[in-house]
Tab-separated table of C-alpha atoms in Angstrom:
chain	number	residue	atom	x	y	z
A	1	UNK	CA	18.852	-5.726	7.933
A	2	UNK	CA	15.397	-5.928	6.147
A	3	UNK	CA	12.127	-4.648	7.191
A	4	UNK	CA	8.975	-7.795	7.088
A	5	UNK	CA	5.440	-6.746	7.774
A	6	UNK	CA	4.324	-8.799	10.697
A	7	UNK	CA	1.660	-10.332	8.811
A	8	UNK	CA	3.892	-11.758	6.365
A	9	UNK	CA	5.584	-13.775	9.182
A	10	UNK	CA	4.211	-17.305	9.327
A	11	UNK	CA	4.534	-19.544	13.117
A	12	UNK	CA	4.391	-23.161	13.837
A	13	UNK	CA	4.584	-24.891	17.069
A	14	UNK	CA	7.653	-26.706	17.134
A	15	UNK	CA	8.934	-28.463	20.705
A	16	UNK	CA	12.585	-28.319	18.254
A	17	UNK	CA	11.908	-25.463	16.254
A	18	UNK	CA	15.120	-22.924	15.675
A	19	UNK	CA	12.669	-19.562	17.217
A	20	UNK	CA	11.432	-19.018	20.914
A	21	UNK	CA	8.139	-16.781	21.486
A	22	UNK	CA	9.611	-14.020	23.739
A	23	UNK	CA	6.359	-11.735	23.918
A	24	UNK	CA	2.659	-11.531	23.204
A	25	UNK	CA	-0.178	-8.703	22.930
A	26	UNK	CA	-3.662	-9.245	22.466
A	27	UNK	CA	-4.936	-6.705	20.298
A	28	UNK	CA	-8.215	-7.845	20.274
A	29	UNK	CA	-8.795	-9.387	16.866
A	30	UNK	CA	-5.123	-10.749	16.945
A	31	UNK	CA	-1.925	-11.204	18.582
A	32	UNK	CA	1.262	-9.539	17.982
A	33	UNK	CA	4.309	-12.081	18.283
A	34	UNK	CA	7.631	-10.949	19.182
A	35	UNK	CA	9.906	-13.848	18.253
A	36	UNK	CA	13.836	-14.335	18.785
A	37	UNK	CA	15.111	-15.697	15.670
A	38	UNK	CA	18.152	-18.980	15.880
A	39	UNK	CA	20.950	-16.096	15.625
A	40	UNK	CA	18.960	-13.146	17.780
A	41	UNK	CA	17.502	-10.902	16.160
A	42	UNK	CA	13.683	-10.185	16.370
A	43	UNK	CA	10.810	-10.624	14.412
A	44	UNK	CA	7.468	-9.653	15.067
A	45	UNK	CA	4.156	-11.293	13.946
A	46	UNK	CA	0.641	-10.943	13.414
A	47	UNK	CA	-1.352	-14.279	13.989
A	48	UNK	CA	-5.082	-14.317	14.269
A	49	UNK	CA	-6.467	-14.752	17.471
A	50	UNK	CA	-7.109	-18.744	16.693
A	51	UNK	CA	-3.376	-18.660	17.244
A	52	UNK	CA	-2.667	-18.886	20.938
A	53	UNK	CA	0.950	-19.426	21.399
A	54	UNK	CA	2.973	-19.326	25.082
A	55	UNK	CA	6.038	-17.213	25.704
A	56	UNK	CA	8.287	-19.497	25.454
A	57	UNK	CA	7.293	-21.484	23.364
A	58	UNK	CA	9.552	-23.385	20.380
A	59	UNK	CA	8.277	-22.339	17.193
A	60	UNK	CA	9.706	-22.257	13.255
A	61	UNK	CA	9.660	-18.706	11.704
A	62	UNK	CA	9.193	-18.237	7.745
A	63	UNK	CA	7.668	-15.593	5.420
A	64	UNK	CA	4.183	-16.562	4.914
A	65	UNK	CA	3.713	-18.545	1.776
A	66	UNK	CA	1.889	-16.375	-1.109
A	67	UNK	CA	2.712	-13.534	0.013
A	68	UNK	CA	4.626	-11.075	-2.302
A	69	UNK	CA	6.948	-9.587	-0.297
A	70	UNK	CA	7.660	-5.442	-1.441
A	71	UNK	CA	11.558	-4.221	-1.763
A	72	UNK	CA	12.627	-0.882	-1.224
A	73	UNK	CA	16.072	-0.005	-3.160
């Protein structure tokens, strides 16, 4: 297992995409994403609220371009 920030977790609407949008909360300034990956397990992310995605919906799931992503040994 690895830990990923939520914000480093990029969405795109995708009718075939491999990930499903299982929950959403509005925060207020964004919504948090929980997403069940192609082999089940779950990812969370942080979209901006511009980003209004369905539970339900079919979406691909990558790490957000750019972003340098920390390690812990």
């Amino acid at each position: 297992h690895i830990g990923v920030r939520p914000d480093d977790v990029q969405l795109s609407p995708d009718p075939q995409g491999s990930s499903r949008i299982v929950s959403r909360r509005f925060t207020g300034i964004a919504f948090i994403y929980t997403v069940q990956l192609a082999y089940g397990s779950i990812v969370h992310s942080w979209q901006s609220n511009l980003v209004n995605l369905p539970v339900g919906a079919q979406v691909n799931a990558g790490i957000r371009p750019g972003h340098q992503l920390i390690c812990f040994p």
